[in-house]
Each structure stands twice: as C-alpha cells, then as structure tokens.
Amino acid sequence: MAASIHGQWSSRWAFILAATGSAVGLGNIWRFPYMVGENGGGAFVLVYLVCVAVIGIPIMMAEVLLGRRGRMSPIQTMGALARIEGTSPSWSLIGWMGMLAGFLILSYYSVIAGWTVAYVFRSASGGLDLITKDGAGAMFGALVSDPEKLLAWHTIFMVMTVIVSARGVQHGLEKAVRFLMPALFILLLVLVGYAMNAGDFARGVEFMFHADFSKITAGAVLDAMGQAFFSLSLGMGAIMMYGSYLPQDSSISTTTATIALADTAVAVLAGLAIFPIVFAFGLEVNAGPSLIFQTLPIAFGQMPGGAFFGTLFFVLLVFAAWTSAISLLEPAVAWLVEKRGWTRIMAAAWAGIVAWALGIVTLLSFSSWDFSFHFFGSQKSNGLFTIFEILTNNIMLPLGGILIAVFAGWKMASAHTREELAIGNDFGYALWVTLTRFVAPALVFLIFLNLFGVLDWLLG
Ligand code: PHE
C-alpha cells in the first residue's frame, strides 16, 4: 500500500529507533525494577522474559503488520482492514479502546515524567551530593506531597510532548532518538559499573536471577504480563501507528526482534543498577513507585562526578519518557487529523489537554487522594494512580493484545499476513502463526482467568 498521509520513516533504522524510543521509557527504568521488587525478584523476571518472547514479540509483529497494511490511525486502520477481510466493522473497537488506554496511560506517565524533570534540577544544583538514605526519602516525599509543584512539572512535560507531536513524526522525533537512545544505554552501563563497585552486586544479581517460584502468585503473573505489554508499548495502537509509517520493503520480523531485545536489555540493566544499591544501603525492595528516586540519588550522591552523571542520567530519562509519551499521543493525533480534518497542531494540543486534565487525578492520588486498597491479597497504596495502572497495563493492554492477535491470526487471510511479513522461510512464518493464533491469545486468556480466580475455583 502507498505511504501514510502522515508521512513515513526515512528508513528501517528510523523505525527501529522510533519504536525503541516508544518502548524504552519509564517502563524500563522506573517501573520494571519496582515491579520486580514488589513481586519477589527472579521468578518474576523469568515470567516476564517468557511473556516478552511468546506473547510480546508475536503480538508486536502483528501490530506492525496491521499498521503497515492499513496506513492510518488504529481506529481507521482496523475499520479498513475489517472491510477488506470481509469481517465485522466492530474490529475498529481495538482502535477505540487503544486510544482510551493511551489517554489514561499518558495522564499518569506525564506526572511521573514530571518527577524525573524535577530530579534533573535537584541533581544539577548539587542537591544529591552525599545524600543519605533518609535524605533521599525525605526529598522524594516532599516532592510528591506538594500538588502545586507536581502540577507544574506535569504541565511542563505535557507541553514538551505536545510540541514535538505537533511538529510531526519525522522532524524532531527521528533526530532526537538517534543519539539519545545510545547515550542512555551507555550511561546505564556506567551505573551498573558503579553498582558493581559500591553496591551489593552479588545480592542484587541473586535477587534478580534466582527464581524462587514460591513467590509467584496469580497477581505476580498478571503483573509480569502487564509489564511486558506496557514496556513493549503493545496493545494500544502505538506500535500499530508507528508501523503505519514503515517503508514497505523493511522486514517486520528483524526490526521487531531488535526492538524487543533493546527494550529488555535496558530493563535488565536498570535492575542491575538499582538492586545492588537497594541491598547495600538497606532500602526496601518493595518501595513501589518511589524505588528509583530513593536509590539512584544515593548512588549519584556518592560517586565521583555524581552531580554531572546524575544530571545527565535524569536528562536522558526525561528524553526516554518523552519519546514514549509522544507515541502514546500519536494514535489520537493521527485520528483527529484523518477524521476531523484538524491540523496536527490543533490535534496534538487538544489531545494533550485531555491527557493533562486526566493527569490531575494521578497527581492528587500521591497526596490528598491517597488511599490504600486490596488487590490479590497485596495491599496497594496511591489509590487512583494504582487503579489506573492496573486498569491499563493489566487489563486494557492485554485485552487489546488478544484482539490484535485474533484478528491477525484468524480473521486475516494468511496470504495477506504472509505477504506483509515476508518472512523468507516457511518455518518462521509457521512459528509466528502458531504463536499468534494459539499460544499468545491462550496464555493471555489463562492469565486473565486467573485474575478472576476461576482457576483457583476449578482446581480447588
Ligand atoms: N513503553 C513505554 C515505557 O516503557 C510506555 C508506553 C506504553 C508507551 C504504551 C507507549 C504505549 O515507558
């Protein structure tokens, strides 16, 4: 099919970088470590890796494939493909649900990204120098309990997102990720080096890679799957959107594998940088969303040149969050341009305003609206923020993923998927078909069943 009206990546590499920019973000560096911490370590990491391999990669291929075949926003793409494949127009529901999930995720994503912007300044002004465990905790506590400050940082981050989004896909975005992503990777390696020297590295590694399956509950498996969808940006149309800008002659399977590998590597490195510090300084592994803000400042505060490295790190983390946030907005922006005929600037501004307003809910849930509730026997706090997180990552994204897999695997003619994927060997294609038709949807479904306790009931 001809290129999208919104533009096209200049090359396969531009797509890989942009999609990696979408995938690598707060999910890898902020969320992955605290999920691992909350869910007991190694066994969770293992379940996570399995989810990436057998659910994430085939669904990512399906999303890119659908996007490139439709060449429009997810809502329109799904509608058009359903028509071509002679099936129900309600498949465009995938696009609608994805757009909703995108708004919900972006609303809290921007608040957390605001924290990282705030830490750029704390680090640059020497505020982290020789900071103690208690000092780091107090600094974080003061930030999140101050709604006005949070609102200011949240607003700044959202404005940054809208500006790049308004400028279109190729300008700005493509150029930015080209050198920011490698820089973030190198800096993470520096941090892991620090953790090896100053942290309790052996214990950190043991915690992350020693699988103790007694720690795995139904809730942990669901968390691992949700984290895989979130981290790979799957199930809400962001990757479908980016796939719609992919040149026709680029291979979907190799690009996808590269993106998933890079995303996983960054998450694992983040864990290796953080847990040794957690253990060396007697911090709590299950600190939740505050984990990196309580550990990394200690590391930067102690290492030589820490103010410099700390500032650089938080700047890069802001960029990583930025490239993800842009992709969260993109399906809605493209849809508004296609369907309503708005300019990109108008579309980006309005989408940004909606997400910004929703973000205020998250923001208050860290201070005035904080309450705790039960989820699978575990006590969760930060009420509405956590409810948004569970609703999007553990429910909406996997549900979107199942629907994408079922559509690509069952509803599309295999001649079409085969042509679009253009995998050279028959085995590769057969493997994708098997994973997409049976394995991925069945696993997501089973994990869902567990969510509602049906398995426990059947077996018990
Ligand atoms: N993958 C991003 C991260 O890890 C978040 C994201 C989710 C981006 C869904 C787009 C779509 O930070």
CSV table of C-alpha atoms and ligand atoms in Angstrom, one decimal:
chain,number,residue,atom,x,y,z
A,1,MET,CA,0.0,0.0,0.0
A,2,ALA,CA,1.1,3.6,-0.6
A,3,ALA,CA,2.7,5.5,2.2
A,4,SER,CA,0.6,7.0,5.0
A,5,ILE,CA,-0.8,10.6,4.6
A,6,HIS,CA,1.0,11.4,7.9
A,7,GLY,CA,4.5,10.7,6.5
A,8,GLN,CA,6.9,7.8,6.5
A,9,TRP,CA,10.1,6.9,8.3
A,10,SER,CA,13.2,7.7,6.3
A,11,SER,CA,14.5,4.2,6.7
A,12,ARG,CA,14.1,0.9,8.5
A,13,TRP,CA,16.6,2.2,11.1
A,14,ALA,CA,14.5,5.3,11.8
A,15,PHE,CA,11.6,3.0,12.6
A,16,ILE,CA,13.7,0.8,14.8
A,17,LEU,CA,14.9,3.9,16.7
A,18,ALA,CA,11.4,5.5,17.0
A,19,ALA,CA,9.8,2.2,18.1
A,20,THR,CA,12.6,1.6,20.5
A,21,GLY,CA,12.1,5.2,21.7
A,22,SER,CA,8.5,4.3,22.3
A,23,ALA,CA,9.3,1.1,24.1
A,24,VAL,CA,12.2,2.3,26.2
A,25,GLY,CA,10.9,4.7,28.8
A,26,LEU,CA,9.8,4.9,32.4
A,27,GLY,CA,8.5,1.4,32.0
A,28,ASN,CA,12.0,0.0,31.8
A,29,ILE,CA,13.9,2.2,34.3
A,30,TRP,CA,11.2,3.3,36.8
A,31,ARG,CA,8.5,0.6,36.6
A,32,PHE,CA,10.4,-2.6,35.9
A,33,PRO,CA,12.6,-2.5,38.9
A,34,TYR,CA,9.8,-1.8,41.3
A,35,MET,CA,7.6,-4.5,39.8
A,36,VAL,CA,10.5,-6.9,40.3
A,37,GLY,CA,10.9,-5.7,43.8
A,38,GLU,CA,7.2,-5.9,44.7
A,39,ASN,CA,6.9,-9.4,43.2
A,40,GLY,CA,9.8,-11.0,44.8
A,41,GLY,CA,12.6,-11.0,42.2
A,42,GLY,CA,13.9,-13.8,40.0
A,43,ALA,CA,10.8,-15.8,39.3
A,44,PHE,CA,9.0,-12.6,38.2
A,45,VAL,CA,11.9,-11.7,35.9
A,46,LEU,CA,11.7,-15.2,34.3
A,47,VAL,CA,7.9,-15.0,33.8
A,48,TYR,CA,8.4,-11.5,32.4
A,49,LEU,CA,11.0,-12.8,29.9
A,50,VAL,CA,8.7,-15.6,28.8
A,51,CYS,CA,5.9,-13.1,28.3
A,52,VAL,CA,8.1,-10.9,26.1
A,53,ALA,CA,9.2,-13.9,24.0
A,54,VAL,CA,6.0,-15.8,23.4
A,55,ILE,CA,3.3,-13.1,23.8
A,56,GLY,CA,5.1,-9.8,23.2
A,57,ILE,CA,7.1,-10.4,20.1
A,58,PRO,CA,4.4,-12.2,18.0
A,59,ILE,CA,1.9,-9.5,19.0
A,60,MET,CA,4.3,-6.8,18.2
A,61,MET,CA,4.8,-8.3,14.7
A,62,ALA,CA,1.0,-8.4,14.3
A,63,GLU,CA,0.6,-4.8,15.3
A,64,VAL,CA,3.3,-3.6,12.9
A,65,LEU,CA,1.8,-5.7,10.2
A,66,LEU,CA,-1.7,-4.3,10.7
A,67,GLY,CA,-0.4,-0.8,10.9
A,68,ARG,CA,1.6,-1.1,7.7
A,69,ARG,CA,-1.3,-2.7,5.8
A,70,GLY,CA,-3.8,-0.1,6.9
A,71,ARG,CA,-1.5,3.0,6.8
A,72,MET,CA,-3.9,5.0,9.1
A,73,SER,CA,-4.6,5.6,12.7
A,74,PRO,CA,-5.6,2.4,14.6
A,75,ILE,CA,-9.3,3.2,14.5
A,76,GLN,CA,-9.4,3.7,10.8
A,77,THR,CA,-6.8,1.0,10.0
A,78,MET,CA,-8.9,-1.6,11.9
A,79,GLY,CA,-12.1,-0.5,10.2
A,80,ALA,CA,-10.5,-0.6,6.7
A,81,LEU,CA,-8.8,-4.0,7.3
A,82,ALA,CA,-12.0,-5.5,8.6
A,83,ARG,CA,-13.7,-4.4,5.4
A,84,ILE,CA,-11.0,-5.8,3.2
A,85,GLU,CA,-11.0,-9.1,5.1
A,86,GLY,CA,-14.8,-9.2,4.9
A,87,THR,CA,-15.4,-9.2,8.6
A,88,SER,CA,-17.3,-7.1,11.2
A,89,PRO,CA,-16.6,-3.4,11.4
A,90,SER,CA,-16.6,-3.7,15.2
A,91,TRP,CA,-12.9,-4.6,15.0
A,92,SER,CA,-12.3,-0.9,15.0
A,93,LEU,CA,-13.0,-1.2,18.7
A,94,ILE,CA,-9.4,-2.2,19.1
A,95,GLY,CA,-8.5,1.3,18.0
A,96,TRP,CA,-11.1,3.0,20.3
A,97,MET,CA,-10.0,1.0,23.3
A,98,GLY,CA,-6.4,1.7,22.5
A,99,MET,CA,-7.0,5.4,22.2
A,100,LEU,CA,-8.7,5.4,25.6
A,101,ALA,CA,-5.8,3.4,27.1
A,102,GLY,CA,-3.4,5.8,25.6
A,103,PHE,CA,-5.0,8.8,27.3
A,104,LEU,CA,-5.2,7.1,30.6
A,105,ILE,CA,-1.5,5.9,30.4
A,106,LEU,CA,-0.3,9.3,29.3
A,107,SER,CA,-2.1,11.0,32.0
A,108,TYR,CA,-0.1,9.3,34.8
A,109,TYR,CA,3.0,8.9,32.6
A,110,SER,CA,3.4,12.6,32.4
A,111,VAL,CA,3.1,13.0,36.2
A,112,ILE,CA,5.9,10.5,36.8
A,113,ALA,CA,8.0,12.0,33.9
A,114,GLY,CA,7.5,15.3,35.8
A,115,TRP,CA,9.3,13.8,38.8
A,116,THR,CA,12.3,12.9,36.6
A,117,VAL,CA,12.4,16.5,35.2
A,118,ALA,CA,12.4,17.7,38.8
A,119,TYR,CA,15.3,15.4,39.6
A,120,VAL,CA,17.4,16.9,36.8
A,121,PHE,CA,17.4,20.2,38.6
A,122,ARG,CA,17.9,18.6,42.0
A,123,SER,CA,20.9,16.8,40.7
A,124,ALA,CA,22.4,19.7,38.7
A,125,SER,CA,22.2,22.0,41.7
A,126,GLY,CA,24.2,19.6,43.9
A,127,GLY,CA,21.1,18.6,45.9
A,128,LEU,CA,22.0,14.9,45.7
A,129,ASP,CA,25.6,15.4,46.9
A,130,LEU,CA,26.4,12.9,49.7
A,131,ILE,CA,22.7,12.4,50.2
A,132,THR,CA,21.8,9.8,52.8
A,133,LYS,CA,19.1,7.1,52.6
A,134,ASP,CA,16.8,9.2,54.8
A,135,GLY,CA,17.6,12.4,52.9
A,136,ALA,CA,16.7,10.8,49.6
A,137,GLY,CA,13.4,9.6,51.1
A,138,ALA,CA,12.6,13.0,52.5
A,139,MET,CA,13.4,14.7,49.2
A,140,PHE,CA,11.1,12.4,47.4
A,141,GLY,CA,8.4,12.7,50.0
A,142,ALA,CA,8.5,16.5,49.9
A,143,LEU,CA,8.1,16.4,46.1
A,144,VAL,CA,5.1,14.1,45.8
A,145,SER,CA,3.2,15.6,48.7
A,146,ASP,CA,3.3,19.1,47.0
A,147,PRO,CA,0.5,19.1,44.5
A,148,GLU,CA,1.4,22.5,43.1
A,149,LYS,CA,4.9,21.5,42.3
A,150,LEU,CA,3.7,18.3,40.8
A,151,LEU,CA,1.3,20.2,38.6
A,152,ALA,CA,4.0,22.5,37.4
A,153,TRP,CA,6.3,19.6,36.3
A,154,HIS,CA,3.4,17.6,34.9
A,155,THR,CA,2.4,20.7,32.8
A,156,ILE,CA,5.9,21.3,31.6
A,157,PHE,CA,6.3,17.7,30.5
A,158,MET,CA,2.9,17.6,28.7
A,159,VAL,CA,3.8,20.8,26.8
A,160,MET,CA,7.1,19.3,25.7
A,161,THR,CA,5.2,16.3,24.4
A,162,VAL,CA,2.6,18.3,22.6
A,163,ILE,CA,5.3,20.5,20.9
A,164,VAL,CA,7.1,17.5,19.3
A,165,SER,CA,3.9,15.8,18.4
A,166,ALA,CA,2.7,18.9,16.7
A,167,ARG,CA,5.8,19.1,14.6
A,168,GLY,CA,5.1,15.7,13.0
A,169,VAL,CA,6.8,12.4,13.1
A,170,GLN,CA,10.0,12.8,11.1
A,171,HIS,CA,11.3,16.1,12.3
A,172,GLY,CA,12.4,16.2,15.8
A,173,LEU,CA,11.5,12.7,16.8
A,174,GLU,CA,13.7,10.8,14.4
A,175,LYS,CA,16.6,13.1,15.0
A,176,ALA,CA,16.3,13.1,18.8
A,177,VAL,CA,16.2,9.3,19.3
A,178,ARG,CA,19.2,8.7,17.0
A,179,PHE,CA,21.7,9.7,19.6
A,180,LEU,CA,19.8,9.9,22.9
A,181,MET,CA,19.0,6.2,23.0
A,182,PRO,CA,22.6,5.0,22.7
A,183,ALA,CA,23.6,7.6,25.2
A,184,LEU,CA,21.1,6.3,27.7
A,185,PHE,CA,22.3,2.8,27.2
A,186,ILE,CA,25.9,3.8,27.9
A,187,LEU,CA,25.0,5.7,31.0
A,188,LEU,CA,23.1,2.7,32.3
A,189,LEU,CA,26.3,0.7,31.8
A,190,VAL,CA,28.2,3.3,33.9
A,191,LEU,CA,25.6,2.9,36.6
A,192,VAL,CA,25.8,-0.8,36.6
A,193,GLY,CA,29.6,-0.4,36.9
A,194,TYR,CA,29.0,1.8,40.0
A,195,ALA,CA,26.7,-0.8,41.4
A,196,MET,CA,29.3,-3.5,40.9
A,197,ASN,CA,31.8,-1.5,42.9
A,198,ALA,CA,29.8,0.2,45.6
A,199,GLY,CA,26.7,-1.9,45.8
A,200,ASP,CA,26.0,-5.4,47.0
A,201,PHE,CA,26.2,-6.7,43.5
A,202,ALA,CA,26.1,-10.4,44.3
A,203,ARG,CA,22.9,-10.0,46.2
A,204,GLY,CA,21.4,-7.8,43.5
A,205,VAL,CA,22.1,-10.5,40.9
A,206,GLU,CA,20.9,-13.2,43.1
A,207,PHE,CA,17.7,-11.3,43.7
A,208,MET,CA,17.1,-10.7,40.0
A,209,PHE,CA,18.1,-14.1,38.6
A,210,HIS,CA,17.4,-16.7,41.3
A,211,ALA,CA,13.9,-17.9,40.6
A,212,ASP,CA,12.0,-18.7,43.8
A,213,PHE,CA,8.7,-19.9,42.5
A,214,SER,CA,7.0,-19.8,45.9
A,215,LYS,CA,6.9,-16.0,45.4
A,216,ILE,CA,4.8,-16.3,42.2
A,217,THR,CA,1.2,-15.7,42.7
A,218,ALA,CA,-1.6,-15.2,40.2
A,219,GLY,CA,-1.2,-11.5,40.7
A,220,ALA,CA,2.5,-11.6,40.0
A,221,VAL,CA,2.0,-13.4,36.7
A,222,LEU,CA,-0.6,-10.9,35.7
A,223,ASP,CA,1.8,-8.1,36.7
A,224,ALA,CA,4.6,-9.7,34.6
A,225,MET,CA,2.3,-9.9,31.5
A,226,GLY,CA,1.0,-6.4,32.0
A,227,GLN,CA,4.6,-5.1,32.4
A,228,ALA,CA,5.5,-6.9,29.1
A,229,PHE,CA,2.7,-5.1,27.3
A,230,PHE,CA,3.5,-1.8,28.8
A,231,SER,CA,7.2,-1.9,28.3
A,232,LEU,CA,6.9,-3.0,24.7
A,233,SER,CA,4.2,-0.3,24.1
A,234,LEU,CA,1.8,-3.1,22.9
A,235,GLY,CA,-2.0,-3.4,22.8
A,236,MET,CA,-3.0,0.2,22.5
A,237,GLY,CA,-2.0,1.0,18.9
A,238,ALA,CA,1.2,3.0,19.4
A,239,ILE,CA,3.3,0.3,17.6
A,240,MET,CA,0.5,-0.1,15.0
A,241,MET,CA,0.7,3.6,14.4
A,242,TYR,CA,4.5,3.6,14.0
A,243,GLY,CA,4.2,0.5,11.8
A,244,SER,CA,2.0,2.5,9.5
A,245,TYR,CA,5.0,4.8,8.8
A,246,LEU,CA,7.2,1.8,8.0
A,247,PRO,CA,8.5,1.6,4.4
A,248,GLN,CA,7.1,-1.4,2.5
A,249,ASP,CA,10.5,-3.1,1.9
A,250,SER,CA,11.5,-3.3,5.6
A,251,SER,CA,11.4,-6.6,7.3
A,252,ILE,CA,8.9,-6.7,10.2
A,253,SER,CA,10.4,-9.7,12.0
A,254,THR,CA,14.0,-8.5,12.3
A,255,THR,CA,13.0,-4.9,13.2
A,256,THR,CA,10.6,-6.3,15.9
A,257,ALA,CA,13.2,-8.6,17.4
A,258,THR,CA,15.7,-5.8,17.6
A,259,ILE,CA,13.2,-3.5,19.4
A,260,ALA,CA,12.2,-6.2,21.9
A,261,LEU,CA,15.8,-7.1,22.6
A,262,ALA,CA,16.8,-3.5,23.2
A,263,ASP,CA,13.8,-2.9,25.5
A,264,THR,CA,14.6,-6.0,27.5
A,265,ALA,CA,18.3,-5.2,27.8
A,266,VAL,CA,17.5,-1.7,29.2
A,267,ALA,CA,15.1,-3.1,31.8
A,268,VAL,CA,17.6,-5.7,33.0
A,269,LEU,CA,20.4,-3.2,33.1
A,270,ALA,CA,18.2,-0.9,35.2
A,271,GLY,CA,17.6,-3.7,37.6
A,272,LEU,CA,21.3,-4.5,37.9
A,273,ALA,CA,22.0,-0.8,38.6
A,274,ILE,CA,19.3,-0.5,41.3
A,275,PHE,CA,19.1,-3.7,43.4
A,276,PRO,CA,22.8,-3.8,44.4
A,277,ILE,CA,22.3,-0.3,45.8
A,278,VAL,CA,19.0,-1.2,47.5
A,279,PHE,CA,20.7,-4.0,49.4
A,280,ALA,CA,23.9,-2.2,50.2
A,281,PHE,CA,22.0,0.7,51.8
A,282,GLY,CA,19.3,-1.3,53.5
A,283,LEU,CA,16.5,0.1,51.4
A,284,GLU,CA,13.1,-1.7,50.9
A,285,VAL,CA,12.9,-3.7,47.6
A,286,ASN,CA,9.2,-3.2,47.6
A,287,ALA,CA,9.2,0.5,47.9
A,288,GLY,CA,6.9,0.8,44.9
A,289,PRO,CA,6.9,3.8,42.5
A,290,SER,CA,9.4,5.7,44.7
A,291,LEU,CA,12.1,3.0,44.3
A,292,ILE,CA,14.4,4.6,41.8
A,293,PHE,CA,14.0,8.0,43.4
A,294,GLN,CA,15.2,6.6,46.7
A,295,THR,CA,18.1,4.6,45.3
A,296,LEU,CA,19.7,6.4,42.4
A,297,PRO,CA,20.2,9.7,44.2
A,298,ILE,CA,22.3,7.8,46.8
A,299,ALA,CA,24.4,6.3,44.0
A,300,PHE,CA,24.9,9.7,42.3
A,301,GLY,CA,25.5,11.4,45.7
A,302,GLN,CA,28.4,9.2,46.4
A,303,MET,CA,30.2,8.6,43.1
A,304,PRO,CA,32.9,11.0,41.9
A,305,GLY,CA,31.4,13.4,39.4
A,306,GLY,CA,28.0,12.4,40.7
A,307,ALA,CA,26.3,15.7,40.1
A,308,PHE,CA,27.3,15.5,36.5
A,309,PHE,CA,26.4,11.9,35.9
A,310,GLY,CA,23.2,12.3,37.9
A,311,THR,CA,22.1,15.3,35.9
A,312,LEU,CA,23.0,13.5,32.6
A,313,PHE,CA,21.1,10.4,33.7
A,314,PHE,CA,17.9,12.2,34.6
A,315,VAL,CA,18.1,14.2,31.4
A,316,LEU,CA,18.3,11.0,29.4
A,317,LEU,CA,15.5,9.5,31.4
A,318,VAL,CA,13.4,12.5,30.5
A,319,PHE,CA,14.2,12.0,26.9
A,320,ALA,CA,13.3,8.3,27.1
A,321,ALA,CA,10.0,9.3,28.7
A,322,TRP,CA,9.4,12.0,26.1
A,323,THR,CA,9.8,9.6,23.1
A,324,SER,CA,7.4,7.2,24.8
A,325,ALA,CA,4.8,9.9,25.6
A,326,ILE,CA,4.8,11.1,22.0
A,327,SER,CA,3.9,7.6,20.9
A,328,LEU,CA,1.1,7.4,23.4
A,329,LEU,CA,-0.4,10.5,21.9
A,330,GLU,CA,0.2,9.6,18.2
A,331,PRO,CA,-2.9,7.4,17.6
A,332,ALA,CA,-5.2,10.0,18.8
A,333,VAL,CA,-3.5,12.8,17.0
A,334,ALA,CA,-3.4,10.9,13.7
A,335,TRP,CA,-7.1,10.0,14.1
A,336,LEU,CA,-8.1,13.7,14.7
A,337,VAL,CA,-6.2,14.7,11.6
A,338,GLU,CA,-7.7,12.0,9.4
A,339,LYS,CA,-11.2,12.0,10.7
A,340,ARG,CA,-11.8,15.6,11.8
A,341,GLY,CA,-9.5,17.2,9.3
A,342,TRP,CA,-7.7,19.2,12.1
A,343,THR,CA,-4.2,20.4,11.7
A,344,ARG,CA,-1.6,18.4,13.5
A,345,ILE,CA,-1.0,21.4,15.8
A,346,MET,CA,-4.7,21.5,16.8
A,347,ALA,CA,-4.9,17.8,17.2
A,348,ALA,CA,-1.8,17.5,19.4
A,349,ALA,CA,-2.9,20.4,21.5
A,350,TRP,CA,-6.4,19.1,22.3
A,351,ALA,CA,-5.2,15.5,22.9
A,352,GLY,CA,-2.6,16.9,25.2
A,353,ILE,CA,-5.1,19.0,27.1
A,354,VAL,CA,-7.3,15.9,27.7
A,355,ALA,CA,-4.4,13.8,29.0
A,356,TRP,CA,-3.2,16.7,31.1
A,357,ALA,CA,-6.5,17.2,32.8
A,358,LEU,CA,-6.8,13.4,33.5
A,359,GLY,CA,-3.3,13.6,35.0
A,360,ILE,CA,-4.5,15.8,37.8
A,361,VAL,CA,-6.2,12.7,39.2
A,362,THR,CA,-2.9,10.8,39.5
A,363,LEU,CA,-1.2,13.9,40.8
A,364,LEU,CA,-3.6,14.2,43.7
A,365,SER,CA,-3.5,10.5,44.4
A,366,PHE,CA,0.0,10.9,45.7
A,367,SER,CA,-1.0,13.5,48.2
A,368,SER,CA,-4.6,14.4,49.1
A,369,TRP,CA,-6.4,11.4,47.5
A,370,ASP,CA,-4.0,8.7,48.6
A,371,PHE,CA,-5.8,5.6,49.9
A,372,SER,CA,-5.0,2.0,50.0
A,373,PHE,CA,-6.9,-1.0,48.8
A,374,HIS,CA,-6.6,-4.7,48.4
A,375,PHE,CA,-5.5,-6.3,45.2
A,376,PHE,CA,-4.9,-10.1,45.2
A,377,GLY,CA,-4.1,-10.1,48.8
A,378,SER,CA,-1.5,-7.4,48.5
A,379,GLN,CA,-2.0,-4.1,50.0
A,380,LYS,CA,-1.7,-1.3,47.4
A,381,SER,CA,-1.5,2.4,48.1
A,382,ASN,CA,-1.6,5.6,46.0
A,383,GLY,CA,-5.3,4.7,45.3
A,384,LEU,CA,-6.3,6.2,42.0
A,385,PHE,CA,-2.9,6.1,40.4
A,386,THR,CA,-2.6,2.3,41.1
A,387,ILE,CA,-6.1,1.7,39.9
A,388,PHE,CA,-5.3,3.5,36.6
A,389,GLU,CA,-2.1,1.5,36.3
A,390,ILE,CA,-3.8,-1.9,36.9
A,391,LEU,CA,-6.7,-1.0,34.6
A,392,THR,CA,-4.5,0.0,31.7
A,393,ASN,CA,-1.5,-2.3,32.0
A,394,ASN,CA,-3.0,-5.4,33.4
A,395,ILE,CA,-6.4,-5.3,31.7
A,396,MET,CA,-6.8,-3.0,28.7
A,397,LEU,CA,-3.4,-3.6,27.0
A,398,PRO,CA,-3.5,-7.4,27.3
A,399,LEU,CA,-7.1,-7.3,26.1
A,400,GLY,CA,-6.1,-5.2,23.1
A,401,GLY,CA,-3.3,-7.7,22.5
A,402,ILE,CA,-5.6,-10.7,22.4
A,403,LEU,CA,-7.9,-8.9,19.9
A,404,ILE,CA,-4.9,-7.9,17.7
A,405,ALA,CA,-3.6,-11.5,17.8
A,406,VAL,CA,-7.0,-12.9,17.0
A,407,PHE,CA,-7.6,-10.5,14.1
A,408,ALA,CA,-4.2,-11.0,12.6
A,409,GLY,CA,-4.1,-14.8,13.2
A,410,TRP,CA,-7.7,-15.8,12.4
A,411,LYS,CA,-9.5,-13.0,10.6
A,412,MET,CA,-6.9,-12.1,8.0
A,413,ALA,CA,-6.3,-14.3,5.0
A,414,SER,CA,-3.0,-16.0,5.5
A,415,ALA,CA,-2.0,-14.9,2.0
A,416,HIS,CA,-2.2,-11.3,3.3
A,417,THR,CA,-0.2,-11.8,6.5
A,418,ARG,CA,2.4,-13.9,4.7
A,419,GLU,CA,2.8,-11.2,2.1
A,420,GLU,CA,3.1,-8.4,4.7
A,421,LEU,CA,5.5,-10.2,7.0
A,422,ALA,CA,7.6,-11.5,4.0
A,423,ILE,CA,9.5,-13.9,6.2
A,424,GLY,CA,11.9,-15.8,4.0
A,425,ASN,CA,11.4,-19.3,5.4
A,426,ASP,CA,8.3,-21.3,6.0
A,427,PHE,CA,9.2,-22.3,9.5
A,428,GLY,CA,9.5,-18.7,10.6
A,429,TYR,CA,6.0,-17.9,9.3
A,430,ALA,CA,4.5,-21.1,10.7
A,431,LEU,CA,6.0,-20.2,14.1
A,432,TRP,CA,4.5,-16.7,14.0
A,433,VAL,CA,1.1,-18.1,13.0
A,434,THR,CA,1.2,-20.7,15.8
A,435,LEU,CA,2.1,-18.2,18.4
A,436,THR,CA,-0.4,-15.6,17.2
A,437,ARG,CA,-3.3,-17.9,16.7
A,438,PHE,CA,-2.9,-20.2,19.7
A,439,VAL,CA,-0.2,-19.6,22.1
A,440,ALA,CA,-0.4,-15.8,22.8
A,441,PRO,CA,-4.2,-15.5,23.0
A,442,ALA,CA,-4.5,-18.6,25.1
A,443,LEU,CA,-1.8,-17.5,27.5
A,444,VAL,CA,-3.3,-14.1,27.9
A,445,PHE,CA,-6.7,-15.6,28.4
A,446,LEU,CA,-5.4,-18.1,31.0
A,447,ILE,CA,-3.7,-15.3,32.9
A,448,PHE,CA,-7.0,-13.4,32.8
A,449,LEU,CA,-8.9,-16.4,34.1
A,450,ASN,CA,-6.6,-16.5,37.0
A,451,LEU,CA,-7.3,-12.8,37.6
A,452,PHE,CA,-10.8,-13.6,38.2
A,453,GLY,CA,-9.9,-16.6,40.3
A,454,VAL,CA,-11.6,-19.1,38.0
A,455,LEU,CA,-8.6,-21.4,38.0
A,456,ASP,CA,-8.3,-21.5,41.8
A,457,TRP,CA,-12.0,-22.3,41.9
A,458,LEU,CA,-11.8,-25.1,39.3
A,459,LEU,CA,-8.7,-26.7,40.8
A,460,GLY,CA,-9.8,-26.1,44.4
B,1,PHE,N1,6.7,1.5,26.6
B,1,PHE,C1,6.7,2.7,27.4
B,1,PHE,C2,7.6,2.6,28.6
B,1,PHE,O1,8.1,1.5,28.8
B,1,PHE,C3,5.3,3.1,27.8
B,1,PHE,C4,4.3,3.0,26.7
B,1,PHE,C5,3.2,2.2,26.8
B,1,PHE,C6,4.5,3.8,25.5
B,1,PHE,C7,2.3,2.0,25.8
B,1,PHE,C8,3.5,3.6,24.5
B,1,PHE,C9,2.4,2.8,24.6
B,1,PHE,O2,7.9,3.5,29.2
